XYZ file of C-alpha atoms in Angstrom:
434
model
C 118.187 147.304 104.315
C 119.176 145.766 107.666
C 115.533 145.079 108.463
C 115.202 143.196 105.171
C 118.372 141.218 105.908
C 116.974 140.225 109.318
C 113.735 139.073 107.684
C 115.664 136.942 105.191
C 117.882 135.597 107.967
C 114.840 134.311 109.878
C 113.541 132.645 106.720
C 116.985 131.158 106.111
C 117.072 129.656 109.616
C 113.586 128.231 109.151
C 114.484 126.784 105.771
C 117.732 125.313 107.142
C 115.941 123.558 110.004
C 113.386 122.146 107.580
C 116.244 120.873 105.402
C 118.045 119.351 108.415
C 114.879 117.519 109.400
C 114.338 116.191 105.905
C 117.996 115.131 105.671
C 117.922 113.313 109.006
C 114.730 111.501 108.035
C 116.128 110.456 104.656
C 119.468 109.290 106.009
C 118.044 107.362 108.949
C 115.473 105.706 106.664
C 118.126 104.376 104.285
C 117.352 100.641 103.830
C 120.844 99.413 104.656
C 120.508 100.703 108.241
C 117.676 98.241 108.844
C 120.402 95.598 109.118
C 121.804 97.380 112.174
C 119.723 96.692 115.329
C 120.303 100.157 116.752
C 117.309 102.256 117.886
C 119.325 105.424 117.343
C 118.353 105.369 113.677
C 114.646 105.184 114.555
C 114.999 108.139 116.893
C 116.977 110.062 114.283
C 114.253 109.436 111.703
C 111.566 110.433 114.209
C 113.398 113.664 115.065
C 113.770 114.424 111.364
C 110.100 113.760 110.611
C 108.845 115.985 113.421
C 111.388 118.728 112.688
C 110.697 118.839 108.951
C 106.933 118.993 109.467
C 107.276 121.643 112.167
C 109.322 124.116 110.132
C 107.512 123.432 106.859
C 104.144 124.346 108.399
C 105.364 127.807 109.384
C 105.007 129.151 105.837
C 101.913 127.236 104.721
C 98.389 128.587 104.838
C 96.176 125.769 106.145
C 93.222 124.606 104.115
C 89.753 124.953 105.605
C 89.286 121.197 105.352
C 85.494 121.398 105.755
C 84.266 119.127 102.998
C 80.699 118.383 104.063
C 78.157 118.564 106.877
C 75.098 116.501 107.702
C 71.907 118.499 107.243
C 68.556 118.284 108.986
C 67.423 116.026 106.153
C 70.008 113.448 107.219
C 72.003 113.828 104.000
C 75.604 114.928 103.628
C 75.922 118.318 101.926
C 79.152 119.367 100.247
C 80.729 122.683 101.256
C 82.223 125.120 98.779
C 84.109 128.241 99.842
C 83.052 131.280 97.808
C 84.521 134.770 97.769
C 81.899 137.462 98.249
C 84.242 140.473 98.297
C 87.908 140.603 97.317
C 90.162 143.174 98.899
C 93.948 143.598 98.940
C 94.318 142.860 102.653
C 91.449 140.451 103.208
C 88.393 138.877 101.619
C 84.859 138.218 102.759
C 84.150 134.537 102.129
C 81.042 132.387 102.398
C 80.684 128.685 103.171
C 78.046 127.572 100.699
C 76.233 124.414 101.791
C 75.244 122.846 98.489
C 71.741 121.489 98.154
C 70.425 123.458 101.129
C 68.206 126.545 101.128
C 69.653 129.722 102.632
C 69.357 129.716 106.419
C 67.598 132.557 108.240
C 70.454 132.760 110.744
C 73.152 134.664 108.847
C 76.405 134.983 110.772
C 79.538 136.994 110.056
C 82.541 135.647 111.954
C 85.196 138.329 112.360
C 88.502 136.473 112.561
C 91.470 137.943 114.420
C 94.482 139.360 112.633
C 96.948 138.397 115.315
C 99.483 136.132 113.682
C 97.353 133.184 112.644
C 95.134 132.682 109.616
C 91.342 132.752 109.795
C 91.450 128.938 109.655
C 92.166 129.113 113.395
C 88.355 129.373 113.618
C 87.817 126.209 111.564
C 86.090 124.340 114.406
C 83.942 127.395 115.144
C 82.831 127.533 111.520
C 82.179 123.796 111.428
C 80.025 123.964 114.567
C 77.884 126.817 113.187
C 77.353 125.509 109.653
C 74.484 123.096 110.433
C 72.418 125.946 111.908
C 73.640 129.115 110.172
C 74.654 130.703 106.900
C 78.297 131.430 107.737
C 80.542 134.187 106.399
C 84.037 134.986 107.669
C 86.782 137.561 107.196
C 89.791 135.907 105.549
C 92.801 138.160 106.184
C 95.821 137.960 103.868
C 99.470 137.444 104.724
C 101.092 140.890 104.522
C 104.256 139.463 102.946
C 102.216 138.627 99.822
C 100.679 142.109 99.402
C 102.652 144.512 97.171
C 103.682 147.850 98.653
C 101.594 149.513 95.927
C 98.425 148.328 97.744
C 99.091 150.962 100.403
C 98.943 150.832 104.159
C 96.594 148.919 106.442
C 96.070 150.005 110.048
C 93.244 149.618 112.554
C 91.188 152.344 110.861
C 91.411 150.519 107.541
C 90.512 147.272 109.296
C 87.423 148.968 110.742
C 86.397 150.278 107.312
C 86.768 146.788 105.872
C 84.321 145.530 108.504
C 81.934 148.388 107.699
C 81.912 147.446 104.013
C 81.558 143.722 104.767
C 78.500 144.415 106.944
C 77.026 146.696 104.304
C 77.476 143.971 101.703
C 75.684 141.340 103.779
C 72.709 143.507 104.785
C 70.984 144.191 108.073
C 69.605 140.671 108.696
C 73.020 139.749 110.026
C 74.489 138.594 113.316
C 78.154 139.379 113.944
C 80.485 137.270 116.101
C 83.916 138.815 116.746
C 86.586 136.578 118.241
C 89.381 138.032 120.371
C 91.490 140.826 118.821
C 88.821 142.307 116.477
C 86.190 142.764 119.205
C 87.046 146.461 119.852
C 87.174 147.274 116.141
C 83.930 145.389 115.455
C 82.293 147.474 118.172
C 83.682 150.620 116.531
C 82.547 149.524 113.051
C 79.005 148.937 114.308
C 78.960 152.351 116.004
C 80.246 153.893 112.757
C 77.287 152.358 110.906
C 74.868 153.408 113.644
C 75.827 157.024 113.023
C 76.384 157.132 109.263
C 74.361 154.248 107.804
C 71.844 152.982 110.406
C 70.034 150.695 107.966
C 73.210 148.629 107.523
C 73.584 147.756 111.218
C 73.504 144.067 112.142
C 70.777 142.714 114.398
C 73.156 141.414 117.057
C 76.828 141.390 117.950
C 78.618 138.813 120.086
C 82.057 139.794 121.357
C 84.197 136.850 122.471
C 87.283 137.381 124.614
C 88.247 140.767 123.194
C 90.313 143.561 124.801
C 87.662 146.273 124.870
C 89.322 147.739 127.979
C 92.776 146.170 128.443
C 93.174 147.908 131.816
C 90.095 146.220 133.279
C 92.159 143.113 134.153
C 95.925 142.766 133.848
C 97.571 139.951 131.870
C 101.084 139.385 130.535
C 99.886 140.894 127.237
C 98.656 144.123 128.814
C 101.715 144.355 131.081
C 103.964 144.059 128.032
C 101.976 146.753 126.242
C 102.471 149.067 129.188
C 106.183 148.435 129.688
C 107.473 148.698 126.148
C 107.717 151.996 124.277
C 106.604 152.462 120.689
C 110.202 153.176 119.707
C 111.324 149.866 121.203
C 108.576 148.008 119.378
C 109.427 149.576 116.052
C 113.119 148.852 116.532
C 112.813 145.236 117.687
C 109.624 143.885 116.099
C 109.331 145.539 112.691
C 111.150 144.228 109.605
C 110.907 144.576 105.837
C 109.758 141.686 103.677
C 112.604 140.108 101.723
C 112.958 139.642 97.983
C 111.365 136.191 97.953
C 107.798 137.478 98.327
C 105.452 139.840 96.464
C 105.401 142.258 99.381
C 109.140 142.919 99.120
C 110.003 146.080 101.045
C 106.733 146.213 103.026
C 107.203 146.825 106.745
C 105.689 143.995 108.764
C 105.578 142.321 112.134
C 106.812 138.915 110.881
C 104.851 135.786 111.612
C 108.012 133.906 112.598
C 108.778 136.547 115.209
C 105.224 136.357 116.506
C 105.503 132.575 116.708
C 108.674 132.879 118.765
C 106.741 135.094 121.191
C 103.822 132.646 121.358
C 106.090 129.705 122.121
C 108.191 131.594 124.672
C 105.077 132.205 126.798
C 104.755 128.437 127.388
C 108.162 127.139 126.341
C 108.221 124.183 128.763
C 104.828 122.917 127.668
C 105.716 123.140 123.976
C 109.088 121.491 124.604
C 107.446 118.531 126.332
C 104.863 118.254 123.551
C 107.519 117.960 120.844
C 109.677 115.547 122.880
C 106.637 113.321 123.402
C 105.741 113.481 119.718
C 109.254 112.396 118.693
C 108.904 109.461 121.095
C 105.523 108.486 119.628
C 106.851 108.674 116.067
C 109.872 106.524 116.993
C 107.581 103.905 118.511
C 105.163 103.956 115.571
C 102.299 105.377 117.642
C 101.827 108.669 115.756
C 99.672 109.376 112.722
C 99.333 112.160 110.201
C 96.267 113.634 111.910
C 96.880 112.758 115.548
C 96.053 115.418 118.188
C 99.610 116.817 118.188
C 99.711 117.332 114.425
C 96.159 118.656 114.247
C 96.956 121.314 116.828
C 100.466 122.301 115.721
C 99.701 122.262 111.985
C 97.417 125.204 112.759
C 99.376 126.777 115.606
C 102.656 126.912 113.683
C 101.100 128.372 110.529
C 101.683 132.069 110.995
C 101.258 135.153 108.844
C 102.896 138.564 108.792
C 100.778 141.553 109.741
C 101.447 145.054 108.482
C 103.650 147.158 110.745
C 101.100 149.957 110.886
C 98.342 147.577 112.006
C 100.458 146.088 114.792
C 101.827 149.416 116.000
C 98.467 151.206 115.885
C 96.847 148.330 117.803
C 99.386 148.612 120.615
C 99.409 152.409 120.650
C 95.696 153.111 120.287
C 93.894 150.058 121.699
C 96.246 149.062 124.530
C 98.211 152.173 125.481
C 95.781 154.940 124.519
C 92.646 152.862 125.269
C 90.778 154.810 122.600
C 87.923 152.294 122.440
C 87.641 152.033 126.228
C 87.545 155.856 126.489
C 85.164 156.177 123.514
C 87.696 158.369 121.711
C 88.304 156.272 118.597
C 88.546 158.098 115.259
C 87.989 156.407 111.879
C 88.880 158.250 108.687
C 88.510 161.611 110.445
C 85.180 160.702 112.070
C 85.059 160.357 115.862
C 83.034 157.244 116.560
C 80.472 157.380 119.369
C 79.804 153.896 120.737
C 76.803 155.312 122.582
C 75.152 155.768 119.169
C 74.398 152.034 119.087
C 70.756 151.898 120.181
C 69.226 148.810 118.576
C 71.993 146.220 118.015
C 71.804 143.594 120.756
C 75.248 142.949 122.279
C 76.493 139.902 124.182
C 79.977 139.450 125.638
C 81.609 136.074 126.304
C 84.663 135.593 128.510
C 86.703 132.681 129.821
C 87.321 132.407 133.550
C 90.873 131.164 132.911
C 91.673 133.378 129.920
C 95.260 134.600 130.307
C 95.235 136.605 127.054
C 92.096 138.709 127.485
C 91.158 138.250 131.125
C 87.572 138.435 132.447
C 86.541 142.067 132.706
C 88.225 143.270 129.534
C 85.420 142.254 127.159
C 82.365 142.889 129.345
C 83.551 146.507 129.572
C 81.825 146.987 126.209
C 78.417 146.989 127.904
C 79.255 150.091 129.944
C 80.164 151.948 126.746
C 76.762 151.198 125.195
C 75.009 154.059 126.951
C 72.289 154.324 124.305
C 71.405 150.620 124.309
C 68.581 149.378 126.576
C 69.652 146.878 129.237
C 67.245 144.364 127.717
C 69.526 144.191 124.689
C 72.704 143.590 126.699
C 73.973 140.217 127.898
C 77.185 138.714 129.228
C 78.492 135.253 130.040
C 81.628 133.871 131.684
C 82.630 130.246 131.066
C 84.309 129.428 134.392
C 86.925 126.847 133.379
C 87.679 127.957 129.816
C 90.927 129.509 128.669
C 91.297 131.835 125.712
C 91.124 129.178 123.017
C 88.314 127.305 124.752
C 85.770 130.106 124.486
C 85.571 129.807 120.692
C 86.702 126.206 120.104
C 86.662 122.878 121.871
C 84.176 121.385 124.328
C 83.407 124.605 126.224
C 82.394 126.311 122.999
C 80.402 123.377 121.602
C 78.520 122.356 124.720
C 78.041 125.594 126.656
C 78.801 128.772 124.711
C 77.539 127.952 121.225
C 73.967 127.134 122.377
C 73.824 130.409 124.314
C 75.051 132.375 121.285
C 72.417 130.758 119.040
C 69.714 131.523 121.625
C 70.880 135.138 121.713
C 70.763 135.322 117.914
C 67.247 133.884 117.805
C 66.040 136.206 120.564
C 67.163 139.184 118.505
C 66.024 138.050 115.077
C 63.077 139.298 113.128
C 61.731 138.413 109.720
C 64.730 138.373 107.374
C 65.362 141.687 105.641
C 64.873 141.854 101.867
C 67.834 140.374 100.011
C 69.069 141.313 96.595
C 70.196 137.751 95.894
C 69.976 134.304 97.431
C 73.594 133.372 96.849
C 76.700 135.562 97.212
C 78.167 137.008 94.076
C 81.800 137.570 93.393
C 82.927 141.160 93.460
C 86.120 142.878 92.395
C 85.589 145.603 94.940
C 89.317 146.000 95.374
C 89.341 147.980 92.141
C 86.942 150.628 93.380
C 86.414 150.161 97.069
C 85.619 153.060 99.354
C 88.710 152.857 101.535
C 90.095 156.335 101.549
C 92.901 155.396 103.888
C 94.279 152.664 101.643
């Protein structure tokens, strides 16, 4: 019960700060105060506006906000988001470009489950849509998933990826961003052994901790120092009565956010102080750079306790992927079984989350893959976020990824349909661990 009370206490503090911000904004905006030439009221209103928006965003799932793209025909094409497969812990979704024929480049973006929603890859999706048919994994907030749905750990995550790849067929190119890179590698090896015809044509791993010990960072140092008992005692809580997942053990999004901010507390503090100043002086807007970034950054989701704990224990501490000792649903996966899926790794020279060396370690594990099908790239001045979003991604990395996809494409495999169909696979999915 105490873990549930702590969860509700965090939500209470968040809600209180949102209320304080809204109250300050309302009071300082009262018309009668306009008669008093005191800038304190403007600053009070600015503080309230920034504070209310900040704490409100923490429990909101951002919208994709991709309404249209300009096609090769010069026309704007509307985008609709369609669900291909529904599952309790995450869906496979497709960005359907209306009025355009299916593209030969079919890409599955594997989004991280590391505290933020899949919309963190919004700019990545937007940049790929003009040239690719884009699918993405849309993971759900654990607080909204009833306990009756069962558990969800890294083995279940891997099986989800296996089923998503099977659904999309072999004429597929997979791009895994950050945290899911090791599990995407394992899922592809699983298919290579048990269902070779369902393997994708290529796999691009971006900034993922394939071998966390290859290069130390604050993240890997923390994983080494802390014990599993300490993690379970300090990080894991039970969802409160307000949500559908009441009683489920989770690593709360608000706690994750506190960890994110503490890593660069001074920088975030300056950013919010500057934003309050801009609002007070009438220089801010609803979609200025500060709000665009923090609307996404502050929107966090809970992850299941078993997923978080198994990630730390098996990927970081046990290095099961790095040692090629990973087991999925009782089957020991052999990464060396991948013999025909081209693999490219992408790293950022200034990545302080997954440092250079951690991701490229995947190539050494691919003992059955010819060197001609292996590639790696390091973007010298890019940090972690820059290797999948921003200028470094758009101008340097994205063209190389598309070239790699084209170099490893053949005539599209036969398809059962031209547009994705909706599926209620959650009712009969092959996920023995869930």
